[in-house]
Short mmCIF file of C-alpha atoms and ligand atoms in Angstrom, two decimals:
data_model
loop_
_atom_site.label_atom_id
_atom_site.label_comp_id
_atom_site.label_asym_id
_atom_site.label_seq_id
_atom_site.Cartn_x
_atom_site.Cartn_y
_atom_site.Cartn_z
CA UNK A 15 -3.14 13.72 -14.15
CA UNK A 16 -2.70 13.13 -10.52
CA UNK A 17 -2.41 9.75 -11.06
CA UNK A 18 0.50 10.15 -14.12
CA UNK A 19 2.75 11.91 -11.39
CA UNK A 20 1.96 9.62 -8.57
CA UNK A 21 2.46 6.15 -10.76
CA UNK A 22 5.96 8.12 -11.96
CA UNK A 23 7.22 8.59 -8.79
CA UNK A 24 6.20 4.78 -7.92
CA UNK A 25 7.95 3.82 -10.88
CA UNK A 26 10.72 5.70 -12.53
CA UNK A 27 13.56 6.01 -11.33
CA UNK A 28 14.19 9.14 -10.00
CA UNK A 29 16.74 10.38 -12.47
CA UNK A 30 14.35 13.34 -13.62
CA UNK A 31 13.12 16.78 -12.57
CA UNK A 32 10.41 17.09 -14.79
CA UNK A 33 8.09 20.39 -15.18
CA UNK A 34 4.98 19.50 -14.25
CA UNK A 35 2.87 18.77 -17.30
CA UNK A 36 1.56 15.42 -19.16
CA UNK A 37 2.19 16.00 -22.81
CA UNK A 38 0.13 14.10 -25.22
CA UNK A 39 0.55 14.92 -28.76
CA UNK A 40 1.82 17.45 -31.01
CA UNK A 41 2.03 18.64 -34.31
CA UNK A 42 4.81 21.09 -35.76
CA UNK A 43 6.14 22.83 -32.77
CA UNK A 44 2.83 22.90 -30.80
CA UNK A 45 2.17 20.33 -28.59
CA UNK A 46 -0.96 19.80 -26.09
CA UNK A 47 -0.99 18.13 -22.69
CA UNK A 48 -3.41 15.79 -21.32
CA UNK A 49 -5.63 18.91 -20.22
CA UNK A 50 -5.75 20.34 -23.48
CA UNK A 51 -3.70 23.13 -22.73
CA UNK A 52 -1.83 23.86 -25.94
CA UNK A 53 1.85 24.92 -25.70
CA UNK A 54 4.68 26.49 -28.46
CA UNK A 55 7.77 24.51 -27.85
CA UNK A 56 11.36 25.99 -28.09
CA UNK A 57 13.73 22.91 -27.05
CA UNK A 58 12.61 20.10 -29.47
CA UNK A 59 13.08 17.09 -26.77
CA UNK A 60 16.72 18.90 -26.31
CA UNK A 61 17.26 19.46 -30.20
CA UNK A 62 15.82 16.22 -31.34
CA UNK A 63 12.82 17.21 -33.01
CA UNK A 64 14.33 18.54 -35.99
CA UNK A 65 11.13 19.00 -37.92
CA UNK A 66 8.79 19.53 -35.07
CA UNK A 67 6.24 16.85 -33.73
CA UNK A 68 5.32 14.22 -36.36
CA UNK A 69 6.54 15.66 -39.34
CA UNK A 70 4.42 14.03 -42.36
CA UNK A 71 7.18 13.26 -44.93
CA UNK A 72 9.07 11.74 -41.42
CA UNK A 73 5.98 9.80 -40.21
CA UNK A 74 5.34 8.29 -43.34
CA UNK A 75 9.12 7.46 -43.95
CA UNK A 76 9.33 5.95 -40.44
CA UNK A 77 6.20 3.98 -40.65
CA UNK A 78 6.94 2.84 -44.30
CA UNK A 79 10.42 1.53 -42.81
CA UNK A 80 8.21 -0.48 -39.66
CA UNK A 81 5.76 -2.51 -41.82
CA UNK A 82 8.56 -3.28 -44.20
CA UNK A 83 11.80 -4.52 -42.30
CA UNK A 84 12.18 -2.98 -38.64
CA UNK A 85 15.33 -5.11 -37.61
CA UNK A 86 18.02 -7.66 -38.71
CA UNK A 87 21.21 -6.84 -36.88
CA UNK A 88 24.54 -5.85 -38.26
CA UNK A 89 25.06 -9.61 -39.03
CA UNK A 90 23.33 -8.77 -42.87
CA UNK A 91 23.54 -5.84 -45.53
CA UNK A 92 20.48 -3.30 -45.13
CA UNK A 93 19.89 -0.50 -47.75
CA UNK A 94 18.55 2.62 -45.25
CA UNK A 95 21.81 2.68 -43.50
CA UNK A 96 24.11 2.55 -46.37
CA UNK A 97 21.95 5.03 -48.67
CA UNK A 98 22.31 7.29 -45.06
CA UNK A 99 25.58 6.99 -44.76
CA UNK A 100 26.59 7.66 -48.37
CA UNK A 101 24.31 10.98 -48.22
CA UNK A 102 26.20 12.08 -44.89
CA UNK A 103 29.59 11.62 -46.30
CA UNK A 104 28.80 13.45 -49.78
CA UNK A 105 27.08 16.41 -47.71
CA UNK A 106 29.97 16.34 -45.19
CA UNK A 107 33.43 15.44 -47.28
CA UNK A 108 34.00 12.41 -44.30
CA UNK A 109 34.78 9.21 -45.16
CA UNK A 110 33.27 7.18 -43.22
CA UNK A 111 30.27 6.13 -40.34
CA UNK A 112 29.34 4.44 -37.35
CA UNK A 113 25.76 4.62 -36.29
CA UNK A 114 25.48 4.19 -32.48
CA UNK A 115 22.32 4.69 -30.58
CA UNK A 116 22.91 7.78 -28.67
CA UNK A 117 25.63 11.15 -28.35
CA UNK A 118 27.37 9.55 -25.35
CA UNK A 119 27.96 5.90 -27.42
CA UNK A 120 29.09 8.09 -30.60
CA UNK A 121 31.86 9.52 -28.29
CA UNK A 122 32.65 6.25 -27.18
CA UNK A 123 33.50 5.33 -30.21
CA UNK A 124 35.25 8.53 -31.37
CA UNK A 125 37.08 8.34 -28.05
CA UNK A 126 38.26 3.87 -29.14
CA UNK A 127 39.06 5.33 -32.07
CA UNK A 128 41.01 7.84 -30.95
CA UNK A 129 42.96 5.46 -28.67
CA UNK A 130 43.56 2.49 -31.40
CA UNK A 131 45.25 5.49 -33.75
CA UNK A 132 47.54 6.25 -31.24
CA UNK A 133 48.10 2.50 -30.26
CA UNK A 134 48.55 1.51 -33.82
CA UNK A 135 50.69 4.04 -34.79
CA UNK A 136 52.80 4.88 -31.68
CA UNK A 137 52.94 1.97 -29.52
CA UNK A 138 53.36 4.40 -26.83
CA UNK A 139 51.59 3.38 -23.12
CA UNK A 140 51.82 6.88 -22.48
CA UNK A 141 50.16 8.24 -25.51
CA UNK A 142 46.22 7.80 -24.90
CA UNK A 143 44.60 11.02 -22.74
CA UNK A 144 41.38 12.45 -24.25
CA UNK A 145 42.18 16.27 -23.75
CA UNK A 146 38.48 18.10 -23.21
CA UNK A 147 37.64 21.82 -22.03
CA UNK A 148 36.51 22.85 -18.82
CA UNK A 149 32.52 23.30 -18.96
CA UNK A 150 31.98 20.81 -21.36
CA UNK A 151 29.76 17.68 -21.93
CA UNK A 152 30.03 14.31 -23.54
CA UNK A 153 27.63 12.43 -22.28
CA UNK A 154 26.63 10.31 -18.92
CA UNK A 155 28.43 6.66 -19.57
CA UNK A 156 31.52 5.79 -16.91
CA UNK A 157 33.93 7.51 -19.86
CA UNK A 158 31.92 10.31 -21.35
CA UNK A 159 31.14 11.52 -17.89
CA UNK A 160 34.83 11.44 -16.91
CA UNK A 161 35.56 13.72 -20.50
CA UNK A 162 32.73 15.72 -19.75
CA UNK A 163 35.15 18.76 -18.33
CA UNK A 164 33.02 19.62 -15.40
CA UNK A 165 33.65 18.44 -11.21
CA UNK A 166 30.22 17.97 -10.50
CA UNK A 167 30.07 15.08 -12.78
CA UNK A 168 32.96 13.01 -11.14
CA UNK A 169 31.17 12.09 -7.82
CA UNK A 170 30.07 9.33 -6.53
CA UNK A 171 31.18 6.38 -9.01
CA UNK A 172 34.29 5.90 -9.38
CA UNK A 173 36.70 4.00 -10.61
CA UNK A 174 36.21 5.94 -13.97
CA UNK A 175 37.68 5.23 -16.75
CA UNK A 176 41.64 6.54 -16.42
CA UNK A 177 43.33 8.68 -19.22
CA UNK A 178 40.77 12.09 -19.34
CA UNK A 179 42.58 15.89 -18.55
CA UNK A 180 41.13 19.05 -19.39
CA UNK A 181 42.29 22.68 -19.78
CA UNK A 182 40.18 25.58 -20.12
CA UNK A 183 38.18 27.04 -22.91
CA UNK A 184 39.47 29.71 -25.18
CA UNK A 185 42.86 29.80 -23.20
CA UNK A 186 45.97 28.72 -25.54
CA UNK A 187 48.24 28.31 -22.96
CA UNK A 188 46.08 26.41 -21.00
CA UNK A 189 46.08 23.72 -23.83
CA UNK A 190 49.76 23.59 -24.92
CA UNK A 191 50.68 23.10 -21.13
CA UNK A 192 48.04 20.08 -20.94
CA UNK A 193 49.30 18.94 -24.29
CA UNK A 194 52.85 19.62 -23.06
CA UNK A 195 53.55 16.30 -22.05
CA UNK A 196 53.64 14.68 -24.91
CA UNK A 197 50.39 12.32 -23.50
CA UNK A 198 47.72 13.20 -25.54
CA UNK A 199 46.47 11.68 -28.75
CA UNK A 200 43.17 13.86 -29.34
CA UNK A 201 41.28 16.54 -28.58
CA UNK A 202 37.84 16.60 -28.07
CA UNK A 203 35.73 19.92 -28.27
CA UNK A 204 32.14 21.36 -28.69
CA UNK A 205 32.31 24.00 -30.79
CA UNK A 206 29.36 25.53 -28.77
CA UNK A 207 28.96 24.25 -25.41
CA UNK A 208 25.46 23.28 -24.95
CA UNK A 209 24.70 22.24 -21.23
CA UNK A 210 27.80 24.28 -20.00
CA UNK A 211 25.42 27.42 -21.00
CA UNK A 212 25.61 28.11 -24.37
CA UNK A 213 29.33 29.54 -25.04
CA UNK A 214 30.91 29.92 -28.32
CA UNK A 215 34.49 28.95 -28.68
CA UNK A 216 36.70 31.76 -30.20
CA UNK A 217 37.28 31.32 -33.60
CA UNK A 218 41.06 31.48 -33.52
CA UNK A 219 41.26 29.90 -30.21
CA UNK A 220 39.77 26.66 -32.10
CA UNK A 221 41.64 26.94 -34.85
CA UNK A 222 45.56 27.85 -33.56
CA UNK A 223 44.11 24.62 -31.31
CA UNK A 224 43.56 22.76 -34.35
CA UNK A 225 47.06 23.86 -36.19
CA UNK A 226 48.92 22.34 -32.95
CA UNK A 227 47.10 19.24 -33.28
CA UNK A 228 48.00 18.92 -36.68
CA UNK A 229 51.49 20.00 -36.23
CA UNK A 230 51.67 16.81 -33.76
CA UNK A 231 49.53 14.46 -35.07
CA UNK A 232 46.68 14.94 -31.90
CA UNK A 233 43.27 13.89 -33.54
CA UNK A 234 40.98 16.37 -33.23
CA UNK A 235 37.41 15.29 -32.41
CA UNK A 236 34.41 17.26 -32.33
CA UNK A 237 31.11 16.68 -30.38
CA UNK A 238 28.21 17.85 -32.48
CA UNK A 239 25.93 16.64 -30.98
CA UNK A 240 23.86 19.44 -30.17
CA UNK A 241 25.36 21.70 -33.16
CA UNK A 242 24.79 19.04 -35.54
CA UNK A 243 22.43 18.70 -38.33
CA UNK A 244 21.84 22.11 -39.43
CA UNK A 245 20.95 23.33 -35.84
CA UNK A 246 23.75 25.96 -36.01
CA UNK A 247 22.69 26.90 -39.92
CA UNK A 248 25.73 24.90 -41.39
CA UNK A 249 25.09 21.36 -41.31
CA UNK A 250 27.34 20.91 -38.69
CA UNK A 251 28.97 23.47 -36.66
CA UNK A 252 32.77 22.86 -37.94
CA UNK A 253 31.72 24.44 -40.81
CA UNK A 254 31.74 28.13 -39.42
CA UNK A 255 35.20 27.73 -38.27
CA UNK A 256 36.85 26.41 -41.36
CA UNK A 257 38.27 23.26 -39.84
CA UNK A 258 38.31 19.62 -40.85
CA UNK A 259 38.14 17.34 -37.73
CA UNK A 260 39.38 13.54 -37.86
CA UNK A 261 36.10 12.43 -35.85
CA UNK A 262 32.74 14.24 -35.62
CA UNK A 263 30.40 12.86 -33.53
CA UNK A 264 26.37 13.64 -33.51
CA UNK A 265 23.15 12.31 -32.15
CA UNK A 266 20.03 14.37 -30.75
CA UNK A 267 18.15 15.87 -33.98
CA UNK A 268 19.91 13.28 -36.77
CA UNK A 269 16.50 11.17 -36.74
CA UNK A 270 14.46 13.95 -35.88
CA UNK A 271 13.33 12.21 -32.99
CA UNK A 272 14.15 8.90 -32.88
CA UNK A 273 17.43 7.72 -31.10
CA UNK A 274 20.38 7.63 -32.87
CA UNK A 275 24.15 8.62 -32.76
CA UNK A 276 27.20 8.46 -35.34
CA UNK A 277 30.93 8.90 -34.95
CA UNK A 278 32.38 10.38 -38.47
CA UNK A 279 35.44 9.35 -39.39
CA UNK A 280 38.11 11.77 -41.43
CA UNK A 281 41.07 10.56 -43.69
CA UNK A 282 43.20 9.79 -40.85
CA UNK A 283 40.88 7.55 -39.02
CA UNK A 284 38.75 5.79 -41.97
CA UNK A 285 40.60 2.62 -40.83
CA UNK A 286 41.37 2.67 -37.83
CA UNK A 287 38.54 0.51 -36.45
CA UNK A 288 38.40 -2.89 -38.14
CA UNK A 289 36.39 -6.33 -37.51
CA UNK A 290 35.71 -6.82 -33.90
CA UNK A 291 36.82 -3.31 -32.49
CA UNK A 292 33.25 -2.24 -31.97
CA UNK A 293 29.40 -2.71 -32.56
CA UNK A 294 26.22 -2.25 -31.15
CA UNK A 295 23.23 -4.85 -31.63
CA UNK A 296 20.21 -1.33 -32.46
CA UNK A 297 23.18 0.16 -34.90
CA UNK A 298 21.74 0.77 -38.14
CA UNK A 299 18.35 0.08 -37.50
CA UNK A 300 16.44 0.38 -40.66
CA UNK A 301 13.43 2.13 -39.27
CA UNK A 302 16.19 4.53 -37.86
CA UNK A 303 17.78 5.26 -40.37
CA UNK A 304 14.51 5.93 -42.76
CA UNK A 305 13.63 8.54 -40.36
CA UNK A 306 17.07 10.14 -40.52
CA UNK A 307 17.30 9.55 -44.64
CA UNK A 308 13.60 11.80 -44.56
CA UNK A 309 15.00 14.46 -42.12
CA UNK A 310 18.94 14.68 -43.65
CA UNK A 311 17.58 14.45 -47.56
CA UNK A 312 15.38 18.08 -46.78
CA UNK A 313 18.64 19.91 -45.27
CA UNK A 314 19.48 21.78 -48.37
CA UNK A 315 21.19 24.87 -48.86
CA UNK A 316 17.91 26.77 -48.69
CA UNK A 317 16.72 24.70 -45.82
CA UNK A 318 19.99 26.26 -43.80
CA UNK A 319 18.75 29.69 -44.76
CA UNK A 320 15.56 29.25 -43.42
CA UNK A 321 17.01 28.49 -40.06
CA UNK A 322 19.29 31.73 -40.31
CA UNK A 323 16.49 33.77 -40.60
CA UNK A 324 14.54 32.17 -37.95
CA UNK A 325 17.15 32.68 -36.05
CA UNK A 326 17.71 36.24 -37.27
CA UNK A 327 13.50 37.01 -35.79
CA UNK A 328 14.26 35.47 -32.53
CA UNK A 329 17.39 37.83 -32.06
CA UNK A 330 15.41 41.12 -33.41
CA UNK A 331 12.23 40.82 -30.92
CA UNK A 332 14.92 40.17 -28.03
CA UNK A 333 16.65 43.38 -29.07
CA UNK A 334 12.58 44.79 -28.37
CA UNK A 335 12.64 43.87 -24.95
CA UNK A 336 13.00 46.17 -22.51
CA UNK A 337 14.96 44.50 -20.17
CA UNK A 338 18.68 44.00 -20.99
CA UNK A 339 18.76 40.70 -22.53
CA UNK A 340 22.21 39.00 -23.64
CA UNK A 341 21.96 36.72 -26.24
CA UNK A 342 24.47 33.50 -27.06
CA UNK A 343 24.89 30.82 -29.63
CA UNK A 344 24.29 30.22 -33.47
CA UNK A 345 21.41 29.51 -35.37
CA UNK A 346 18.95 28.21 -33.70
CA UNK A 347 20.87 27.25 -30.60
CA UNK A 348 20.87 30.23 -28.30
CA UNK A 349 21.14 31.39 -24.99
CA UNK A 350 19.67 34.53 -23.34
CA UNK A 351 20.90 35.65 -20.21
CA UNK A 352 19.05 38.25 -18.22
CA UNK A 353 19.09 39.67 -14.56
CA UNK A 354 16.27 37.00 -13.99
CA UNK A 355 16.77 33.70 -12.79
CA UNK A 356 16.49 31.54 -15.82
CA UNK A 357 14.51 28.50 -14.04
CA UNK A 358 12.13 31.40 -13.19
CA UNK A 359 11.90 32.53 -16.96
CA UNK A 360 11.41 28.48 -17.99
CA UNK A 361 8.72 28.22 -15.58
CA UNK A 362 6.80 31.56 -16.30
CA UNK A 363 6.77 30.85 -19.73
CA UNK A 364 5.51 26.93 -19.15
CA UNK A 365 2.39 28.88 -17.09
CA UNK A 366 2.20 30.92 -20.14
CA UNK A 367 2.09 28.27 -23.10
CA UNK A 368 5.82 27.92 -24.26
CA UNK A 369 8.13 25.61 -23.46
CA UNK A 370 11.59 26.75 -23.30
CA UNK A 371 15.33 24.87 -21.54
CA UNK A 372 17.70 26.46 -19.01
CA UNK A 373 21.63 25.60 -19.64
CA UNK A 374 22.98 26.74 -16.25
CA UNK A 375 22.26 30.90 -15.79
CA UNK A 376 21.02 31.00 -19.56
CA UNK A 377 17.18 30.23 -20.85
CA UNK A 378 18.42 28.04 -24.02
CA UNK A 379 16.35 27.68 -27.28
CA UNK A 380 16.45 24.90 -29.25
CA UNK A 381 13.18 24.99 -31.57
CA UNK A 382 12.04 23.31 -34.63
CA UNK A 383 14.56 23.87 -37.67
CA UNK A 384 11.68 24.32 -39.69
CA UNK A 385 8.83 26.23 -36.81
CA UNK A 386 6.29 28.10 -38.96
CA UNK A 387 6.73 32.06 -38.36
CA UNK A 388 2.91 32.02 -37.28
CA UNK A 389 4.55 29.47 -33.87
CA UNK A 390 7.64 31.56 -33.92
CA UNK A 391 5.95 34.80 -33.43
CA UNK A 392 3.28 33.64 -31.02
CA UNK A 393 5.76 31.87 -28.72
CA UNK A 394 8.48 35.26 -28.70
CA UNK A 395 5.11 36.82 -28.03
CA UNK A 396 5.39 34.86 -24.74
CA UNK A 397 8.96 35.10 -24.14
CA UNK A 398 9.37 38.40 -24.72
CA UNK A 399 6.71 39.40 -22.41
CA UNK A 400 8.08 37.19 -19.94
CA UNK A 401 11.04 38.56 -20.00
CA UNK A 402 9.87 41.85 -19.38
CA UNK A 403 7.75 41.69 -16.67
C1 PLP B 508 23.29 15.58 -25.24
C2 PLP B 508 24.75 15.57 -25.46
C3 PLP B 508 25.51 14.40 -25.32
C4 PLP B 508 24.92 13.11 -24.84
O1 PLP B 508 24.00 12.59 -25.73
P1 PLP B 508 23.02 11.39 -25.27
O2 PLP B 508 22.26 11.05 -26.51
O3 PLP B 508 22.17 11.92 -24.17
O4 PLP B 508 23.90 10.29 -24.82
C5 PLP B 508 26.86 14.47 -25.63
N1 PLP B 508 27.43 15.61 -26.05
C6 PLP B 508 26.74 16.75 -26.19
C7 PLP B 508 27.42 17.97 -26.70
C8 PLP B 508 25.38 16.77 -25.89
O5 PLP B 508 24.69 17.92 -26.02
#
């Protein structure tokens, strides 16, 4: 295994701190490494792995997909795509998609979009700043970086990308004086900040913001992302707060682990983007979109249940622990903060057979939608004792 590490350090590029373990294969939310050590594993590839490692109705969908048509560009009509996007639109009341490849190129495009509204409607030079929240994150391309609302991302490359302000989270005034100048045409929010440690927004807080943006015609975009695809127990996240956004945006678990992003668009944005204004040459990939078709199709009412009460067992054996533990999120997206370092929890627990994430103070938790209870209870097993040790 010696080797693995050495050759990656030869290699890769050294954009990763990885734990140090060679995983192999998995199955369900266990997966081994390349000593046989077996592990239970609470972050999914960062909420990707919707259904776990190699899902059978996903495998077979995917590999179906591969030995039929794997790609043609966007140059011809495929069926996965459209059948996709028709399902996503009916589950979601949008109008409209564009698959990208990844969460920061589905913000891209909400973020165009969000600019050629303005442009087309106003005219105004003036009119294009992306308003985000302090503590946030959009992704790590020259523009998502600069909206992701957080200093230590704006180092070392510049020029970014001009037309980005921020104001803090959960603070009204902070956002009508940003807004105040009459320079921003949208909004763009997680509804539960993932990477920035696992904070809910205040439910009137979002939606007084969402009134004002109304009131003034600022389009209000969402980054689901993370939330997305019934990670939260709603399909997407929005759906707790009783909103409707003009641009959702989601990646990570869509394909249940194969890489993919779209940028929804609402009523008032359907149209905005027309012949030219965007593309991307992996878009739509059929093989793609067959694994997404297999992992959206399953994400029925009683599907989002079953997440609930997953969620509901992991929140119940923390309450056993006998160290204070304070717990953050929805669903199955949740952070636990305790008087422990959480790097030291995250490592502890990797000696132990679980894999868990950190989002800055907070150990994060991002399993399987669908983890049996048998996994579930075994790796809180772990966690728990962790915890309290
Ligand atoms: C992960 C993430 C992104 C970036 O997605 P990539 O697929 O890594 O580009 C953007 N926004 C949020 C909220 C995320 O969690």
């Amino acid at each position: 295994m010696n080797d693995i590490f050495n050759c990656d350090k030869e290699y890769i590029a050294n954009t990763y701190k990885r734990f140090p373990v060679c995983l192999k294969d998995g199955k369900g939310a266990t997966v081994t490494d390349t000593n046989g050590k077996k592990y239970i594993d609470f972050g999914s590839g960062i909420a990707v792995n919707s259904f776990g490692y190699c899902d059978e109705k996903w495998v077979a969908a995917v590999t179906e997909q591969l030995g039929t048509l794997q790609h043609t560009s966007n140059l011809y009509y495929t069926e996965p795509g459209v059948k996709l996007a028709k399902l996503l639109c009916e589950k979601t009341g949008m109008r409209k998609v564009f698959f990208a490849n990844s969460g920061a190129e589905a913000n891209e495009c909400a973020i165009k979009t969000a600019r050629k509204y303005s442009f087309d409607k106003y005219a105004d030079e003036n009119r294009k700043d992306i308003l985000s929240l302090h503590q946030s994150f959009h992704g790590r391309t020259l523009a998502t970086l600069k909206a992701t609302g957080q200093d230590v991302f704006h180092k070392y490359f510049d020029p970014f990308p001009q037309g980005f302000i921020y104001a803090d989270a959960n603070d009204l005034d902070s956002f009508k004086s940003a807004v105040n100048g009459g320079t921003v045409c949208a909004v763009m929010m997680e509804l539960i900040q993932g990477e920035g440690g696992v904070n809910v927004l205040d439910a009137d807080y979002v939606k007084n913001v969402c009134e004002y943006c109304d009131e003034h015609d600022i389009l209000v975009i969402i980054d689901e992302v993370q939330t997305g695809n019934g990670r939260t127990g709603k399909m997407y996240a929005y759906e707790h707060f009783g909103i409707k956004p003009d641009l959702v945006t989601t990646a990570k678990g869509i394909a249940g682990g194969l890489p993919m992003g779209i940028c929804y668009f609402g009523e008032k944005t359907e149209n905005v983007l027309s012949y030219g204004d965007h593309g991307t040459t992996f878009g739509m990939n059929p093989v793609i979109c067959a694994g997404a078709l297999s992992v959206v199709e399953r994400m029925d009412d009683e599907f989002l249940v079953g997440v609930l009460e997953r969620s509901n067992y992991i929140c119940d054996r923390l309450a056993e622990c006998k160290r204070k533990v304070t717990v953050s999120g929805m669903g199955l997206m949740l952070g636990l903060e305790t008087d422990k370092p959480s790097s030291a929890i995250a490592n502890r627990c990797l000696e132990k057979g679980l894999l868990v994430l950190t989002a800055k103070t907070k150990v994060r938790l991002l399993p399987p939608l669908n983890i049996s209870f048998e996994e579930l209870k075994t790796g809180m097993d772990i966690l728990t004792e962790v915890i309290d040790e």
